[in-house]
mmCIF file of C-alpha atoms in Angstrom:
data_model
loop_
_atom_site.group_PDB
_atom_site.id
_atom_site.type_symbol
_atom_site.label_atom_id
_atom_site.label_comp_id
_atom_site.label_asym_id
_atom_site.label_seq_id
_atom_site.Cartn_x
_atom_site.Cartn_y
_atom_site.Cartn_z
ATOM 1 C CA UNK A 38 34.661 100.821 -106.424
ATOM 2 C CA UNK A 39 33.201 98.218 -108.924
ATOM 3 C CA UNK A 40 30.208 96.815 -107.778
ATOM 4 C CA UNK A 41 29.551 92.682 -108.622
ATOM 5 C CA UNK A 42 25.951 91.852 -109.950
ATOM 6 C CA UNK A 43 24.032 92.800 -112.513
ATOM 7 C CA UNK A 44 26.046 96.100 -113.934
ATOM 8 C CA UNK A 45 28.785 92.954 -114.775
ATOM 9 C CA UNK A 46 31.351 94.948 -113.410
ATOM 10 C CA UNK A 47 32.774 91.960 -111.306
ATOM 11 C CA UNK A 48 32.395 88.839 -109.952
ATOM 12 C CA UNK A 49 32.544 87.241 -106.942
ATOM 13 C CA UNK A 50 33.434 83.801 -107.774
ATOM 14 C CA UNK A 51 33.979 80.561 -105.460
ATOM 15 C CA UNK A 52 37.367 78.092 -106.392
ATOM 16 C CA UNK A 53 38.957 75.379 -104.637
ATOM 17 C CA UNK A 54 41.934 76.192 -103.060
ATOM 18 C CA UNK A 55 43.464 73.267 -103.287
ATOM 19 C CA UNK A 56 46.258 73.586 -100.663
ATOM 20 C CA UNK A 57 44.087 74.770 -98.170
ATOM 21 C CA UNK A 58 41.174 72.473 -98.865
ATOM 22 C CA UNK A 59 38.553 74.947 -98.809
ATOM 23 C CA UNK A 60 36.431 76.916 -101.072
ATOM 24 C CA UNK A 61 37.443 80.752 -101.763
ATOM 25 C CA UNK A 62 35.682 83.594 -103.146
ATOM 26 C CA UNK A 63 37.880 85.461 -105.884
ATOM 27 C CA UNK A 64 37.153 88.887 -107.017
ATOM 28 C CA UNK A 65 37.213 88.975 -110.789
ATOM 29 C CA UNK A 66 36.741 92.125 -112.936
ATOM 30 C CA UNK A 67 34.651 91.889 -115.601
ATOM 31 C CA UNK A 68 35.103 93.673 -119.060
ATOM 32 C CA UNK A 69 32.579 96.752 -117.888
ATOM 33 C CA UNK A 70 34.325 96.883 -114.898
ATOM 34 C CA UNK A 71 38.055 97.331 -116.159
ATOM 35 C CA UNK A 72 36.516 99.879 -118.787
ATOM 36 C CA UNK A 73 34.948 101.788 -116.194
ATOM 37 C CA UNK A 74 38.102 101.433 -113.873
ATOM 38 C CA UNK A 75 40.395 103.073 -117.172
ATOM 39 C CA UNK A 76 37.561 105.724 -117.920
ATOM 40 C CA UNK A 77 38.066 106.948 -113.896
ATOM 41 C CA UNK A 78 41.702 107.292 -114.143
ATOM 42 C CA UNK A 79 41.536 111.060 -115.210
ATOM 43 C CA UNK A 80 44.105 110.460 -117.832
ATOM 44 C CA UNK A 81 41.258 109.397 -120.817
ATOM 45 C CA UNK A 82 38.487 110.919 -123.272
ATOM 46 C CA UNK A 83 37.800 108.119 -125.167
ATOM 47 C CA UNK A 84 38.324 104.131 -124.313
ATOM 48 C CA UNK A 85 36.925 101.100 -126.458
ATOM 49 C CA UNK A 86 37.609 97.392 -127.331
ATOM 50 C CA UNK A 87 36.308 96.135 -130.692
ATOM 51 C CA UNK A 88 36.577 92.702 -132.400
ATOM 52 C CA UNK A 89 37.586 92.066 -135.911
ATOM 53 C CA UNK A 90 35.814 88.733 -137.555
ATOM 54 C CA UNK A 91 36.550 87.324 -141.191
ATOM 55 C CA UNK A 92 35.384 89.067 -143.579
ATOM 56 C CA UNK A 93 35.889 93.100 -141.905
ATOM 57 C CA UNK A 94 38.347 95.334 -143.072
ATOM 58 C CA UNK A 95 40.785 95.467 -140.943
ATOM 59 C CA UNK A 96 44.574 96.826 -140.756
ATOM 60 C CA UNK A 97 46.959 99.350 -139.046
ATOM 61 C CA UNK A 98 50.538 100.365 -139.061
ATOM 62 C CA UNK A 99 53.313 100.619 -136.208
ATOM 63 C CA UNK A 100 55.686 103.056 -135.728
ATOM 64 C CA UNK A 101 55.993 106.398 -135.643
ATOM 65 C CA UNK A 102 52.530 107.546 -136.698
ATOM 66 C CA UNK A 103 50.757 104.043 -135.651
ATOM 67 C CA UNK A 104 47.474 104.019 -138.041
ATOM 68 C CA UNK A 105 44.311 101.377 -137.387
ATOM 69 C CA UNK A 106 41.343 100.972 -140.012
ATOM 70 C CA UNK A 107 38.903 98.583 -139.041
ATOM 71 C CA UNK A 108 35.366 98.877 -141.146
ATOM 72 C CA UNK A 109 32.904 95.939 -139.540
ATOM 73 C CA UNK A 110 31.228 94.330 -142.452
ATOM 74 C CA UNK A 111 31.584 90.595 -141.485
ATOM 75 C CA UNK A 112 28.216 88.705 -141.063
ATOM 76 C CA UNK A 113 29.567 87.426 -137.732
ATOM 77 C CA UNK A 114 29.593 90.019 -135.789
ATOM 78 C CA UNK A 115 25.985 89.184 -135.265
ATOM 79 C CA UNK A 116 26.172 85.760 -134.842
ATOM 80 C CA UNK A 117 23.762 85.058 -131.625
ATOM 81 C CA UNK A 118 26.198 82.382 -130.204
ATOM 82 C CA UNK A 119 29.208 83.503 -128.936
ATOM 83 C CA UNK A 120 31.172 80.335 -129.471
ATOM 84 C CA UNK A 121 29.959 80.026 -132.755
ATOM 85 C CA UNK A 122 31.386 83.635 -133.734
ATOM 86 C CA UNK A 123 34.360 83.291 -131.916
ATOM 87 C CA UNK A 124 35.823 80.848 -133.976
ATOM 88 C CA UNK A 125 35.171 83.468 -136.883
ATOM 89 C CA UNK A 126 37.481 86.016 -135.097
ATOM 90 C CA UNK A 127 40.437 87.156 -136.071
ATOM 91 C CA UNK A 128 41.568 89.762 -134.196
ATOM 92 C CA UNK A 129 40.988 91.682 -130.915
ATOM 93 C CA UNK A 130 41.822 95.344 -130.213
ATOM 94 C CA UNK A 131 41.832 98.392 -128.024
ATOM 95 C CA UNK A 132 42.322 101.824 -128.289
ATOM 96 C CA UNK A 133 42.393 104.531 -126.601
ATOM 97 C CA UNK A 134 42.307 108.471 -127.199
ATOM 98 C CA UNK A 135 44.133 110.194 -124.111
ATOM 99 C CA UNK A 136 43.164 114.078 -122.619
ATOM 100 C CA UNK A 137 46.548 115.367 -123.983
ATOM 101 C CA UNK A 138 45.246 114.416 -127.373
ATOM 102 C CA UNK A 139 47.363 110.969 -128.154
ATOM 103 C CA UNK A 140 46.268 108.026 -129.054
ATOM 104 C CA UNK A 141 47.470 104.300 -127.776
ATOM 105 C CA UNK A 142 45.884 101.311 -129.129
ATOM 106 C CA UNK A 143 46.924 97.235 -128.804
ATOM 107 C CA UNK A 144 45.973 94.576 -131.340
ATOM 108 C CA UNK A 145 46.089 91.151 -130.731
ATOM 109 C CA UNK A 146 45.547 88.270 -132.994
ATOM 110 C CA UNK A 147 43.312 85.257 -132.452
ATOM 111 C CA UNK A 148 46.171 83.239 -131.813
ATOM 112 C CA UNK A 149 47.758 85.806 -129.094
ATOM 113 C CA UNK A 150 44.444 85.678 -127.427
ATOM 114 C CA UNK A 151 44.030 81.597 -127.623
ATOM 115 C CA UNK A 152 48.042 82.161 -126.109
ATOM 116 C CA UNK A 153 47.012 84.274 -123.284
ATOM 117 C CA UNK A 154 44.289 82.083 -122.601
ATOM 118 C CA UNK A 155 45.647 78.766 -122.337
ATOM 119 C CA UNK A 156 48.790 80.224 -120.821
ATOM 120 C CA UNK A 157 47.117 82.363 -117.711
ATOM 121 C CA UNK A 158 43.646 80.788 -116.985
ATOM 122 C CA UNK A 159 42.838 77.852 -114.998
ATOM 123 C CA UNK A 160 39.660 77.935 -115.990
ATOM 124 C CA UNK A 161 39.950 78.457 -119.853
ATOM 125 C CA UNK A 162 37.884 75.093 -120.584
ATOM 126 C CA UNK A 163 35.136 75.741 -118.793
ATOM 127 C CA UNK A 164 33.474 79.482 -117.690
ATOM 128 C CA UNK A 165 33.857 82.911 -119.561
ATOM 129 C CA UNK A 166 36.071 81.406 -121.925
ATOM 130 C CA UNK A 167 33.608 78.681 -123.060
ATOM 131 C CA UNK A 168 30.808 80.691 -122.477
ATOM 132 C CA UNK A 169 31.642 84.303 -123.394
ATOM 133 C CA UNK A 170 34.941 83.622 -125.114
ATOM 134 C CA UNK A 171 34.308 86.940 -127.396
ATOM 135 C CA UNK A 172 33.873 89.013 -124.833
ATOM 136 C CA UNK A 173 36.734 87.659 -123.089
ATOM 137 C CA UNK A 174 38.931 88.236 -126.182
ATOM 138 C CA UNK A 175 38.297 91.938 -125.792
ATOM 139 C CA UNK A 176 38.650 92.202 -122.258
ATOM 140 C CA UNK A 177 42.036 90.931 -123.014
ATOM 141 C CA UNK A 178 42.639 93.565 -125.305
ATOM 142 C CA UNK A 179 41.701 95.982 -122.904
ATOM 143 C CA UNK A 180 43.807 94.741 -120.120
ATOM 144 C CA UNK A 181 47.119 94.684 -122.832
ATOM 145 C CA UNK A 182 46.154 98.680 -123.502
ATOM 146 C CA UNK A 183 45.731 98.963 -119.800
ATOM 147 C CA UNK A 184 49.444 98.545 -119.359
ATOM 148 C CA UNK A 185 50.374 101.208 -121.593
ATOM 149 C CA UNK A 186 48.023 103.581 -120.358
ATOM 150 C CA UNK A 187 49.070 106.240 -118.410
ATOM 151 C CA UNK A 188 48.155 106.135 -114.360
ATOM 152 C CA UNK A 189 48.093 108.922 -111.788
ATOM 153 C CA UNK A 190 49.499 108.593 -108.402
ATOM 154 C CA UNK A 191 46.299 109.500 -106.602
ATOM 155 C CA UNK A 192 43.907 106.622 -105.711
ATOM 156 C CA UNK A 193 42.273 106.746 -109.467
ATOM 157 C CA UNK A 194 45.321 105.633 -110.788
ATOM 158 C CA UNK A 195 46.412 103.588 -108.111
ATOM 159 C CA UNK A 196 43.090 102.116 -108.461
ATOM 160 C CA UNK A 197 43.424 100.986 -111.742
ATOM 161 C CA UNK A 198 47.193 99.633 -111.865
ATOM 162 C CA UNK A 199 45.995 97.579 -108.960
ATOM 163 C CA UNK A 200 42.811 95.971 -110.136
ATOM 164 C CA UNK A 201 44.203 95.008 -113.441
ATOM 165 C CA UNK A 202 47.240 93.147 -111.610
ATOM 166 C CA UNK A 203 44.261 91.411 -109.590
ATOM 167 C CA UNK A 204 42.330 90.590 -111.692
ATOM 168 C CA UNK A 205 45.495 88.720 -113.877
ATOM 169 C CA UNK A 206 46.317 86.807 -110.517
ATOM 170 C CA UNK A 207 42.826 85.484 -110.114
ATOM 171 C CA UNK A 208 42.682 83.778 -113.379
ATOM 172 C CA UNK A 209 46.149 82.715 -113.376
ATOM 173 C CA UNK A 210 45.159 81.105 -109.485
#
């Protein structure tokens, strides 16, 4: 149900496949799209991904009564290029506020995010990571909080679970 083109939902993207020795078209969700794919689950009120540069206030607790704080006051966060700001982030994170009233959220650090990156891409030097790396960083925070979110069995649900496993094997291929 994600539509590729200019809503930047997904992608349709051409890559090599190698073994066969032929050029492929991949799906690949975009940030929008894997937003929109958690907001149609049924199971959320609220979903968001936010980025944390130098210079915010930023910090949260685990455990039993998890706690976040983030106040944006970092000169970075409106740094017209991308790569330029990215290298000013520190963290990445998602959260998000369930119908039944809880609240699950994921933070990942700059370094968790490079580790992801390099570890799961093929295509992390060239690209959304080179040329929307910030983005990126909070589409991988929203992918981490998609695997703690809960899913329905009907096809909303089903829907979801299955487009962010996808969307993982197409950058990992």
């Amino acid at each position: 149900g994600l539509l590729p083109g200019p809503r930047r939902e997904a992608y349709l993207i051409p890559f090599n496949n190698r073994k066969k020795g032929v050029k492929e078209c991949q799906l690949i969700i975009g940030y929008l799209g894997l937003l929109n794919l958690c907001r149609r689950s049924g199971e959320i009120a609220k979903i968001e991904a936010h980025l944390v540069y130098e210079g915010d206030e930023f910090s949260y607790t685990l455990g039993l009564t998890p706690t976040m704080h983030h106040a944006p006051r970092s000169p970075w966060r409106d740094e017209p290029d991308a790569r330029i700001a990215f290298t000013h982030l520190t963290h990445a994170y998602a959260f998000a506020k369930l119908l039944n009233g809880e609240t699950q959220f994921v933070v990942l650090t700059k370094k968790q995010i490079e580790g992801a990156r390099d570890r799961f891409s093929k295509a992390k030097d060239s690209g959304p990571w080179v040329d929307f790396p910030c983005e990126m960083a909070s589409k991988q925070a929203l992918r981490e909080l998609a695997n703690l979110l809960p899913s329905s069995d009907d096809d909303r649900g089903l829907a979801m679970a299955k487009a962010v496993t996808l969307d993982k094997q197409a950058e990992a291929e």
